[in-house]
Coordinates of C-alpha atoms in Angstrom, one line a residue:
X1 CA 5.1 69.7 4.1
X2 CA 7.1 66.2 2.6
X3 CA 9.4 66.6 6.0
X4 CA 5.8 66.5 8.0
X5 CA 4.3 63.8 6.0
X6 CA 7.3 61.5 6.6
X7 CA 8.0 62.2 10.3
X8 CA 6.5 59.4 12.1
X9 CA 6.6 61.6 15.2
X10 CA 4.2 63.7 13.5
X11 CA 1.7 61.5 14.0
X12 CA -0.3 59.4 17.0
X13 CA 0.5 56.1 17.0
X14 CA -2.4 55.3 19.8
X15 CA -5.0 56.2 16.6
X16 CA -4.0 53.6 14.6
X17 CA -2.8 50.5 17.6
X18 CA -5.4 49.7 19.8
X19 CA -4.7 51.0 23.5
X20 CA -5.7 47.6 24.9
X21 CA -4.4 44.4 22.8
X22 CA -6.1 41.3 24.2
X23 CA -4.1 39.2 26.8
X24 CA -3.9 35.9 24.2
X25 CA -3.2 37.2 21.1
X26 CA 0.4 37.0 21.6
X27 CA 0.6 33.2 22.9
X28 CA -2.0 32.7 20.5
X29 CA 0.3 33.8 17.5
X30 CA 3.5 32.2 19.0
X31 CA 1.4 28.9 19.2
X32 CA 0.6 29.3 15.5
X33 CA 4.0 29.9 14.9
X34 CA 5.5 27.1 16.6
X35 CA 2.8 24.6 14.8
X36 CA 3.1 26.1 11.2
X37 CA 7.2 24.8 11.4
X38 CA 6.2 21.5 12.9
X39 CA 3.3 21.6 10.0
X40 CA 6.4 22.2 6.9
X41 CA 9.1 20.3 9.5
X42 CA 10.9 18.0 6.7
X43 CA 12.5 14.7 8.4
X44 CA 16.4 14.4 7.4
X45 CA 15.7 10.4 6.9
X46 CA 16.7 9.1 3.5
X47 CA 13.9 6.4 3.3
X48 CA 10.6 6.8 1.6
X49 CA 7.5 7.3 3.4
X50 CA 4.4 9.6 3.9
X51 CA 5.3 12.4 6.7
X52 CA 5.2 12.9 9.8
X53 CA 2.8 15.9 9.7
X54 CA 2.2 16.9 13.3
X55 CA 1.3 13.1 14.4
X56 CA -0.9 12.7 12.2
X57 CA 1.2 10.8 9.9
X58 CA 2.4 7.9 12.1
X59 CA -1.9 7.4 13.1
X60 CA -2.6 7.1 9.4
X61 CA -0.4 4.4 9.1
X62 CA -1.0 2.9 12.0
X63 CA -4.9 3.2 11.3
X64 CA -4.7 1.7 8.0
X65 CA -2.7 -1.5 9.0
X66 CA -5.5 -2.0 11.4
X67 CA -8.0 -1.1 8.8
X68 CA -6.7 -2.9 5.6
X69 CA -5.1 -6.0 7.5
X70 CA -1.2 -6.4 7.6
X71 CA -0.5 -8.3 4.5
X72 CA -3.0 -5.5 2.3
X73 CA -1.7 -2.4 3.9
X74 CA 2.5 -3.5 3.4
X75 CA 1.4 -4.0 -0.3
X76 CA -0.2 -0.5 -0.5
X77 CA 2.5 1.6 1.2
X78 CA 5.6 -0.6 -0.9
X79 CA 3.3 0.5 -4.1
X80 CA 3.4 3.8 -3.5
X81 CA 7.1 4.4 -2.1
X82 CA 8.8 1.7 -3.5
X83 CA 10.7 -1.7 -2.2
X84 CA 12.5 0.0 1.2
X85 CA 10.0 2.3 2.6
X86 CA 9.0 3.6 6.6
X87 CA 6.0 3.8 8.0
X88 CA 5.2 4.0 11.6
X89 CA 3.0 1.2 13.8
X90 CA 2.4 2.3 17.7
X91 CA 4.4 5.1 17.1
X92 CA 7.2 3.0 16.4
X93 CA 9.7 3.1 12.9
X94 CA 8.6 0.7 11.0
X95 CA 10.4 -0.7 7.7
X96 CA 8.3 -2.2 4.7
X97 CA 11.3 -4.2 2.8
X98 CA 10.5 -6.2 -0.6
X99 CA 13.9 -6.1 -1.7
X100 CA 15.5 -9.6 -2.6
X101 CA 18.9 -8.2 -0.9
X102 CA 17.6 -6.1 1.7
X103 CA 15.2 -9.3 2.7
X104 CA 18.5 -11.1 2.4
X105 CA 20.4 -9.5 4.8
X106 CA 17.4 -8.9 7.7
X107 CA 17.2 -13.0 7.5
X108 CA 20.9 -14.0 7.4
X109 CA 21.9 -11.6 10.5
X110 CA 21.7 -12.5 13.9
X111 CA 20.4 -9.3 15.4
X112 CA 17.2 -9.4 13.7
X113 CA 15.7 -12.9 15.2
X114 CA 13.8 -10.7 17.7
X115 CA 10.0 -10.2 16.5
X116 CA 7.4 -7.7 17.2
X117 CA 4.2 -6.6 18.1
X118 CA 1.6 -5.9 20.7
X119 CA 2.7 -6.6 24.0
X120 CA -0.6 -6.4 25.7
X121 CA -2.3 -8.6 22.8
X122 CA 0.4 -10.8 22.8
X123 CA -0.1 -11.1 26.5
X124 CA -3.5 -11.7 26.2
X125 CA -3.1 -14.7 23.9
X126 CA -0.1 -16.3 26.0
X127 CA 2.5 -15.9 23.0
X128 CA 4.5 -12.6 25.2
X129 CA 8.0 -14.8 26.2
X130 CA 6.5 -17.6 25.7
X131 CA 6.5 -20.5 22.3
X132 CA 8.5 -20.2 19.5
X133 CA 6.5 -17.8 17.0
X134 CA 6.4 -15.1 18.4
X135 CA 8.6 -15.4 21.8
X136 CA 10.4 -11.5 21.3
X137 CA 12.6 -12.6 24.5
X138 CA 16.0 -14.3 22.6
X139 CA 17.5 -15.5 25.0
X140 CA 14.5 -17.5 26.2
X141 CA 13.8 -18.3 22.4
X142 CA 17.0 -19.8 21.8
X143 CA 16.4 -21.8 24.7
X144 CA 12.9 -23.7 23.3
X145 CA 14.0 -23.7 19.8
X146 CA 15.6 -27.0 20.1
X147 CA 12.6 -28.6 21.4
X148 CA 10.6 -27.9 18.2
X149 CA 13.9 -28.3 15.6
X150 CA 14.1 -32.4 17.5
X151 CA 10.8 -33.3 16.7
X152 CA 10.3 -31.9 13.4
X153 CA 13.3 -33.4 11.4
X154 CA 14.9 -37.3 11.7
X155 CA 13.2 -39.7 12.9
X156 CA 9.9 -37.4 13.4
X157 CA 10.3 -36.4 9.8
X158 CA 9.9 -40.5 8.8
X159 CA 7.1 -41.1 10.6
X160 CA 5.0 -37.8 9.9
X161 CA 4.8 -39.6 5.8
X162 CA 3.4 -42.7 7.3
X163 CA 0.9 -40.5 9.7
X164 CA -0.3 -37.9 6.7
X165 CA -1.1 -41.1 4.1
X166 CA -3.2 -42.6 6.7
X167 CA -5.0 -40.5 8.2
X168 CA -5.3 -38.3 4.2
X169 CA -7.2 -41.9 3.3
X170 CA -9.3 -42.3 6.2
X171 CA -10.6 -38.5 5.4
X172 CA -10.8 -39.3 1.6
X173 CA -12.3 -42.2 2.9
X174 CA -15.2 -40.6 4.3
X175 CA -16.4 -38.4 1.3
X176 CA -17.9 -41.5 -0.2
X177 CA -20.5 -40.4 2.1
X178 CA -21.0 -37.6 -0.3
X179 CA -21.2 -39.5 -3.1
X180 CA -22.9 -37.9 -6.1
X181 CA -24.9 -39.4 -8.3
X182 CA -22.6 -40.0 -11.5
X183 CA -19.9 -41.1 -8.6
X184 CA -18.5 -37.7 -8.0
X185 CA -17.9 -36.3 -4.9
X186 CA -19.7 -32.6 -4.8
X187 CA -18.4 -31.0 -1.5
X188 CA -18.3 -27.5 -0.3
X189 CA -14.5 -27.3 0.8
X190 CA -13.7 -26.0 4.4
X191 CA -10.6 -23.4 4.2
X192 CA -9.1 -25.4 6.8
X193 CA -8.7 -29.0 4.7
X194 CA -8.1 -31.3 7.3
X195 CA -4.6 -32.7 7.5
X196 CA -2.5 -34.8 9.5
X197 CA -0.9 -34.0 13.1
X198 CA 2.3 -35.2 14.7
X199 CA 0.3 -38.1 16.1
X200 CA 0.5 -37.2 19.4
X201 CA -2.7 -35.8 19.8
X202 CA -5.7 -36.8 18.0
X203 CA -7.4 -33.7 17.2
X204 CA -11.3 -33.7 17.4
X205 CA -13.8 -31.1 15.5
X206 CA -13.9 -29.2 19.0
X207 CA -10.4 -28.4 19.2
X208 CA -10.2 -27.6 15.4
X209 CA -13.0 -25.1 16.2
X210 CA -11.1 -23.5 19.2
X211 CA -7.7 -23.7 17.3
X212 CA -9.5 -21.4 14.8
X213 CA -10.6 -19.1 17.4
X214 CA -7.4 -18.6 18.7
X215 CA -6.3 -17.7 15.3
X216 CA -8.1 -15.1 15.0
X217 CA -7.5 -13.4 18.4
X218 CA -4.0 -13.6 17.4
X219 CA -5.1 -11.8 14.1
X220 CA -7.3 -9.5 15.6
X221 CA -4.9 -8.3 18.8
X222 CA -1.1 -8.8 17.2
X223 CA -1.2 -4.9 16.2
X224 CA -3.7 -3.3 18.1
X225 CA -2.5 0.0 20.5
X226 CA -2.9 0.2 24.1
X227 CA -5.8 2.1 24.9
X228 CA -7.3 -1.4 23.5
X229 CA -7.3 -2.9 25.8
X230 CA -8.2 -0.9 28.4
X231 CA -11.6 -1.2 27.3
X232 CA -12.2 -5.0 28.5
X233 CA -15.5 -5.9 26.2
X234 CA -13.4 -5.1 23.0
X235 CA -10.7 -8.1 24.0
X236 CA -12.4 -10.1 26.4
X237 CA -14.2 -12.3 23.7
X238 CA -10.5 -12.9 22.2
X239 CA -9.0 -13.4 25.8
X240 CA -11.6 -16.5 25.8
X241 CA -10.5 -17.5 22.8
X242 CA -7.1 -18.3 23.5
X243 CA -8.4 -19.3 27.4
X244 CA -10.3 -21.8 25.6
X245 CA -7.4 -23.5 23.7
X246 CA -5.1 -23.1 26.4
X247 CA -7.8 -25.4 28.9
X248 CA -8.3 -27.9 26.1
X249 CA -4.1 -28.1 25.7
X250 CA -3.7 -28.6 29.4
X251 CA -6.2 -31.4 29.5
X252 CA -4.0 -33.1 26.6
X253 CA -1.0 -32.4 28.5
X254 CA -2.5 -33.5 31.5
X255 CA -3.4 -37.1 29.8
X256 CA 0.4 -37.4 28.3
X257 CA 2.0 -36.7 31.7
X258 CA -0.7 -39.6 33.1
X259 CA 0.7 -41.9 30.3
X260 CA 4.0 -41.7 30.7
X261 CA 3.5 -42.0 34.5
X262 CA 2.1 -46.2 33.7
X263 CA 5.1 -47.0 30.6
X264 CA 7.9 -48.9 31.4
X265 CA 10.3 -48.0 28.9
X266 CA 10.3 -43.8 28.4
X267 CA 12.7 -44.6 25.5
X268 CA 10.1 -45.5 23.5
X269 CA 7.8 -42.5 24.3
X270 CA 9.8 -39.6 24.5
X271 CA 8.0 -37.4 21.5
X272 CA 7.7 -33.7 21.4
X273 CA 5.4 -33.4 24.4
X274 CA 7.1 -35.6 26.9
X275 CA 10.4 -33.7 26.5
X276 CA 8.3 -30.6 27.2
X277 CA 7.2 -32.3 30.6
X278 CA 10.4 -33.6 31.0
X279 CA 12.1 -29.9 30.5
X280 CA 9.0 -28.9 33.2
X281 CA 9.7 -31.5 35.7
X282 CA 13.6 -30.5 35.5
X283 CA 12.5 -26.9 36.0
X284 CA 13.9 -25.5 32.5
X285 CA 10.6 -24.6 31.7
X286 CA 7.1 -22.9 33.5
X287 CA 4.2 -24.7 33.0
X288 CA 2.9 -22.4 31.3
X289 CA 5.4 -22.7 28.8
X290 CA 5.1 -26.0 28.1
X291 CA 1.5 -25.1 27.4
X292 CA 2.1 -22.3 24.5
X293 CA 4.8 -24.8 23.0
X294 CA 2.5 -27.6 22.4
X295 CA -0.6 -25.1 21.6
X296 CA 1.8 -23.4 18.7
X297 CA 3.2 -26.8 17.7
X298 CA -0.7 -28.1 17.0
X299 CA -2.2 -24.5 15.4
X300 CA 0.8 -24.6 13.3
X301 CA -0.5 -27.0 10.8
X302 CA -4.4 -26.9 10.5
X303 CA -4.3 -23.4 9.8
X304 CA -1.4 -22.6 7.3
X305 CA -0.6 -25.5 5.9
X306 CA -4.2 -26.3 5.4
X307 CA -5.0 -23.4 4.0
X308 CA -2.3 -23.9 1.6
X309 CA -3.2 -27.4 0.3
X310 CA -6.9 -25.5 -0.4
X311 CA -5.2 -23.0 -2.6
X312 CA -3.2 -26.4 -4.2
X313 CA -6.6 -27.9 -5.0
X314 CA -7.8 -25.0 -6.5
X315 CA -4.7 -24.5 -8.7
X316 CA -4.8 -28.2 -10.1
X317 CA -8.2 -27.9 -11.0
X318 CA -7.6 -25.0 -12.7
X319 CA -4.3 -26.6 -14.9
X320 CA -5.3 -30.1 -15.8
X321 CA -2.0 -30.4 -17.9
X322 CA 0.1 -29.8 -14.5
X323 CA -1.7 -32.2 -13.1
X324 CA -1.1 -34.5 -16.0
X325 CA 2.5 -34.1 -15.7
X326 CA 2.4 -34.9 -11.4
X327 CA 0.0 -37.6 -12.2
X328 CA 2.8 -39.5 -14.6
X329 CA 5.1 -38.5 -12.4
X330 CA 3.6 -40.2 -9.3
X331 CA 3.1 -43.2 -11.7
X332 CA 6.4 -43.5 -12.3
X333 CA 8.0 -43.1 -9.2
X334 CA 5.5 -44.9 -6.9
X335 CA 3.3 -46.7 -9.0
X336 CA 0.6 -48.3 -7.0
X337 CA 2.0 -48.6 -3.6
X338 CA 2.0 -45.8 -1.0
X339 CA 4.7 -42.6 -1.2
X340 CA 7.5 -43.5 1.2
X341 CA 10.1 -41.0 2.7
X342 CA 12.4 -43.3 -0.2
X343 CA 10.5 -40.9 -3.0
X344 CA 10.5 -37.6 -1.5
X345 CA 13.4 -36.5 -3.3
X346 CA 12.4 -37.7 -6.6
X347 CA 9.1 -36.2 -6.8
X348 CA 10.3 -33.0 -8.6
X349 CA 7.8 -32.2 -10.4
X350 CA 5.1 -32.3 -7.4
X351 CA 8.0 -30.2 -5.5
X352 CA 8.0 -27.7 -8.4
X353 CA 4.4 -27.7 -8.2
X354 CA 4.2 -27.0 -4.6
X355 CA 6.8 -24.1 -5.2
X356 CA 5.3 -22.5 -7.8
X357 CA 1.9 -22.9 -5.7
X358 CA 3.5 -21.3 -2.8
X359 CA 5.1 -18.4 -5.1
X360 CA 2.0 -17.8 -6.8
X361 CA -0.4 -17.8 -3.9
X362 CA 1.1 -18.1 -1.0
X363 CA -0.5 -18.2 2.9
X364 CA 2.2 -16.4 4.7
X365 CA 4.3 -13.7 2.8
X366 CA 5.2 -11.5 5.4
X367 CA 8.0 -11.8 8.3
X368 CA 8.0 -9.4 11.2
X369 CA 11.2 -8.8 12.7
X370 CA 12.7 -6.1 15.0
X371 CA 16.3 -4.6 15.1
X372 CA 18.4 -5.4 18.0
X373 CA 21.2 -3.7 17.1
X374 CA 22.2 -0.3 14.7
X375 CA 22.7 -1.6 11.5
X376 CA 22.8 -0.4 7.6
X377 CA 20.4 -2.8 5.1
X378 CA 21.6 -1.5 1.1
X379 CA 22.4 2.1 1.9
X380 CA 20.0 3.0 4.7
X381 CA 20.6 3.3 8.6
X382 CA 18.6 1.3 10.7
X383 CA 18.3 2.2 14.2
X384 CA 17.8 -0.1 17.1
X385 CA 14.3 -0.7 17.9
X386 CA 13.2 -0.7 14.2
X387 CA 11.0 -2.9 13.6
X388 CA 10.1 -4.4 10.1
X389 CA 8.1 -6.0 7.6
X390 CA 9.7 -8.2 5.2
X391 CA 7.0 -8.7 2.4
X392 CA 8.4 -12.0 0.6
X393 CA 5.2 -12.0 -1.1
X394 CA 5.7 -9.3 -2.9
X395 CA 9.6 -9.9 -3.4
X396 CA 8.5 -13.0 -5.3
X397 CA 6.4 -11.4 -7.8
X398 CA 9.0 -8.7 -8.4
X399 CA 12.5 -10.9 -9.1
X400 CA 14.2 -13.2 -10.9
X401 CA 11.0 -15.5 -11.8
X402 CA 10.4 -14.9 -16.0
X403 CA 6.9 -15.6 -15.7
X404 CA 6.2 -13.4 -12.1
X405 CA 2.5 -13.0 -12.3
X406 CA 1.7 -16.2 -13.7
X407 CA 1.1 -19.7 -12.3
X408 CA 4.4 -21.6 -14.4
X409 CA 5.8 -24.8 -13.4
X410 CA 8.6 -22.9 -16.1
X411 CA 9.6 -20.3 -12.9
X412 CA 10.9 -23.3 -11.5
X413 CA 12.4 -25.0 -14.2
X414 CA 16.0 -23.8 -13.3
X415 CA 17.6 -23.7 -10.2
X416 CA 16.0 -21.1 -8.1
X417 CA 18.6 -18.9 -5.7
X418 CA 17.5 -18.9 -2.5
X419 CA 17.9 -14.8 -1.8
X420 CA 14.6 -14.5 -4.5
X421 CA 12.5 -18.0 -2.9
X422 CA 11.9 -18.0 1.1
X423 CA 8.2 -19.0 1.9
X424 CA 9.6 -20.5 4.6
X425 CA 12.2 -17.7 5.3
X426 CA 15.9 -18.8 6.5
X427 CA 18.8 -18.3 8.5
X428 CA 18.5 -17.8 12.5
X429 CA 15.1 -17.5 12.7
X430 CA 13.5 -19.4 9.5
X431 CA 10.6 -21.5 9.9
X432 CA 11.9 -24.6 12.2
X433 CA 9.2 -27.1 10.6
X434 CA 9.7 -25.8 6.5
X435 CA 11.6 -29.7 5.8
X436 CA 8.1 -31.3 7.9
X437 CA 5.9 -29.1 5.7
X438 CA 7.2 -30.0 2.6
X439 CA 7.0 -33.8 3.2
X440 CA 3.4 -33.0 4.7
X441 CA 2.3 -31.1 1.2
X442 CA 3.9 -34.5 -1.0
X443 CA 2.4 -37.0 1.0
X444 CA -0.8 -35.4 1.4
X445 CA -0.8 -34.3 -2.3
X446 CA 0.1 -37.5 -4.2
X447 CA -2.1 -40.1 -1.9
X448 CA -5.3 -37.6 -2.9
X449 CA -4.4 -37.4 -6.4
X450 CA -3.6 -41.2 -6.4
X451 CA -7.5 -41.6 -5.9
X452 CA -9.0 -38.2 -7.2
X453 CA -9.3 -35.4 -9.7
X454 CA -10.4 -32.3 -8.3
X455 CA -12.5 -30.2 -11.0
X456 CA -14.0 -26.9 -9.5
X457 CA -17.2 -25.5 -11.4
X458 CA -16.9 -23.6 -14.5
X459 CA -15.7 -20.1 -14.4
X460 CA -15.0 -20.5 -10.7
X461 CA -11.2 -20.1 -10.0
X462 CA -8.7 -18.7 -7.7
X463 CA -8.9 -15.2 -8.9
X464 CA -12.9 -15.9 -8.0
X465 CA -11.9 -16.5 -4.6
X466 CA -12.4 -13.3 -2.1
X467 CA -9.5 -13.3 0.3
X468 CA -8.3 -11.6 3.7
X469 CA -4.9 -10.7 3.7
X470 CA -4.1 -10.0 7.4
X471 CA -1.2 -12.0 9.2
X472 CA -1.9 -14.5 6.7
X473 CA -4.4 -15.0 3.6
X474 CA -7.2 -16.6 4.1
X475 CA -10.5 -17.1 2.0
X476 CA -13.7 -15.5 2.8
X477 CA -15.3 -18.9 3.8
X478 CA -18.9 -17.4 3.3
X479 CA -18.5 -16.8 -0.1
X480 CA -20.1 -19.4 -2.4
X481 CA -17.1 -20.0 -4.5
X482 CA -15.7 -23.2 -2.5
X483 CA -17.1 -25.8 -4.0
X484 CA -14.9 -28.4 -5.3
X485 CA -15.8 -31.7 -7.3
X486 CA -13.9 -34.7 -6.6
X487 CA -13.8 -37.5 -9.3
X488 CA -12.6 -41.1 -8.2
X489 CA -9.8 -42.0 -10.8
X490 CA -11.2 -45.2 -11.7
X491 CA -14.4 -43.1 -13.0
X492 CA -12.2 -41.2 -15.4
X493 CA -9.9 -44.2 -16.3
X494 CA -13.8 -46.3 -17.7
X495 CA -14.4 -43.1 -19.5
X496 CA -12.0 -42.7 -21.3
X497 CA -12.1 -46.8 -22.1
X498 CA -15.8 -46.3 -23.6

């Protein structure tokens, strides 16, 4: 009876199988299968990051950069998996570095000069092979480099002081239109404070307006996938944008090449723009070149270094004493004549300002770069292709600095490495007009506060502020938390007399 029970024979299998077993059910369980190992598939890379999970991981990422803005999302993914960490963007490897040496070594090595993003949206706003910022052809980038490095240091550097003091007073100049009252000056402060150009082009409110609009084009379309723009009413609005600025550059082109076609001595007007035409006329460079060159040498300033000298405004009204200390300062070193290129360098207190400003609340704090070349950055391999993220804004908040979340004029005190301090970035592929923009930020800065006090309303600061931190921060310019008062000097100087 125990032999029966376990002889298998004994029994028929067809009563406890089905005779029939459906057709799918076996590709059906092999399918599972196969997706449960891709499902608990563990990736043999060393560096941090969320996982792959099916796909699904490298859309999440992708999705929240599009979601939260550039700047916002490499924050988020460096907080939660640390200083070196991968994420994915179009399906590509993409490194999030706030590291001081890992930052280091991306911006010192030749191999990482190429950028990255979008090729379609950077096609759609002229910037694909084309310019300086973000031209991802090297070769070609090398090659137009030189342009912009001539006309933003020597000689250009000299005159660009003279050009930011005058045209800084005729805009000061104006707000006596605004006059309140008591004699302040009660204005509701536009992001974009306007600045000084290389004085080849005299900018008009028009052009500011479409310079703006091209911005955010680039914004909007640097990172977004494919099937984008395959959709033509999502971009075409964008497409206009940057068609719009691109028209109103050639027509300023257009009037240069007329000019120089009348002088009699080129000598004496061969500025940033005629070499362009020069280069065009020689056939080094397309037209349409020549156009992105001049469009990204003009957006340059009245978006990031205007949005900068807001964030300055707000900070000096918000530490008198700092001000104080510039103010004597100024006093001593100009007195009551206009700053000359003579005082840049001793203006270090202003210059630790500016750093400190920059450090604190800076504009642009991320660099996108892409590998050209295999490479290993502190211990991890980096293929070719990668691209990455170097978030120096984060880097200076983390390093080095004694006081890092604090607005201190003591963080610059000592000499500052330059491995823990690039707003401007360095090596091959640093910021060409950083020496410009720092003689921009003095002159502008000293021939204001010459004049004025800026004083915001009470309990209205910079942490007040709502920001968008995309390619670059930027205020929420709706937001009714811009208003700045601007006090004339003299008004303080008779009231402290009585």
């Amino acid at each position: 009876m125990i032999l029966e029970t376990l002889n298998l024979m004994h029994y028929n299998i067809t009563s406890v199988v089905p005779e029939v077993m459906p057709t799918a059910t076996v590709p059906i369980l092999l399918l599972m299968c196969f997706l449960f190992l891709i499902w608990n598939y563990e990736e043999t890379s060393s560096i941090p990051g969320p996982g792959f999970c099916m796909g699904i991981g490298p859309l999440i990422s992708h999705g929240r950069f599009l979601w939260m803005g550039v700047g916002n999302a490499c924050n988020y993914y460096n907080k939660m998996y640390g200083e070196f960490m991968r994420v994915w963007i179009s399906g590509e490897e993409t490194l999030i570095i706030s590291k001081s040496s890992s930052i280091f070594h991306v911006m010192k090595h030749g191999q990482y000069i190429c950028r990255f993003g979008s090729k379609l949206g950077l096609q759609c706003i002229g910037m694909h092979e084309n310019g300086i910022i973000f031209n991802n052809n090297p070769a070609l980038w090398k090659e137009i480099r030189p342009f912009f490095t001539k006309a933003l240091s020597g000689p250009g550097l000299v005159r660009m002081i003279a050009i930011c003091v005058e045209s800084t007073k005729d805009h000061l100049d104006r707000l006596k239109d605004v006059t309140a009252g008591l004699g302040n000056i009660n204005v509701h402060i536009h992001a974009k404070f306007p600045i000084a150009m290389n004085g080849e082009f005299c900018l008009k409110n028009a052009i500011v307006l479409k310079i703006q609009n091209y911005f955010d084009a680039w914004q909007a379309l640097l990172l977004k996938p494919d099937i984008f723009f395959k959709i033509s009413w999502l971009y075409k609005k964008y497409e206009k944008s940057a068609k719009d600025l691109k028209e109103a550059i050639e027509v300023l082109i257009e009037q240069k090449r007329q000019r120089l076609s009348t002088v009699e001595k080129l000598e004496e007007h061969m500025d940033f723009a005629s070499q362009l035409i020069f280069a065009q006329s020689r056939g080094d460079l397309t037209g349409e070149n020549v156009n992105q060159c001049v469009l990204e040498m003009m957006i340059a300033a009245p978006d990031t270094l205007s949005v900068t000298l807001f964030f300055m405004l707000v900070l000096i009204a918000e530490h008198p004493k700092v001000e104080d200390d510039m103010m004597k300062e100024i006093q001593a070193v100009i007195g009551d004549r206009d700053v000359q290129s003579n005082d840049m360098s001793n203006l270090k207190v202003v210059e630790n300002f500016i750093n400190e400003s920059m450090r604190y609340q800076p504009v642009v704090d991320l660099v996108m770069r892409k590998a050209l070349q295999d490479d290993v950055i502190d211990g991890y391999p980096v293929k070719r292709g990668t691209n990455i993220i170097l978030n120096i804004g984060r880097m200076h908040k983390l390093e080095f600095f004694p006081k890092p979340n604090e607005f201190s004029l003591e963080n610059f005190e000592k000499n500052v490495p330059s491995r823990y301090f690039q707003p401007f970035g360095f090596g091959p592929r640093g910021c060409v007009g950083k020496f410009i923009a720092m003689v921009m930020m003095k002159a502008i800065l000293v021939t204001l506060l010459r004049r004025y006090t800026v004083q915001t309303p009470k309990g209205r600061g910079l942490k007040n502020i709502q920001k968008s931190n995309d390619l670059s921060m930027h205020p929420n310019e709706r937001q009714p938390f811009l208003e700045m008062f601007f006090m004339p000097r003299r008004n303080i100087d008779k009231c402290q007399d009585d």
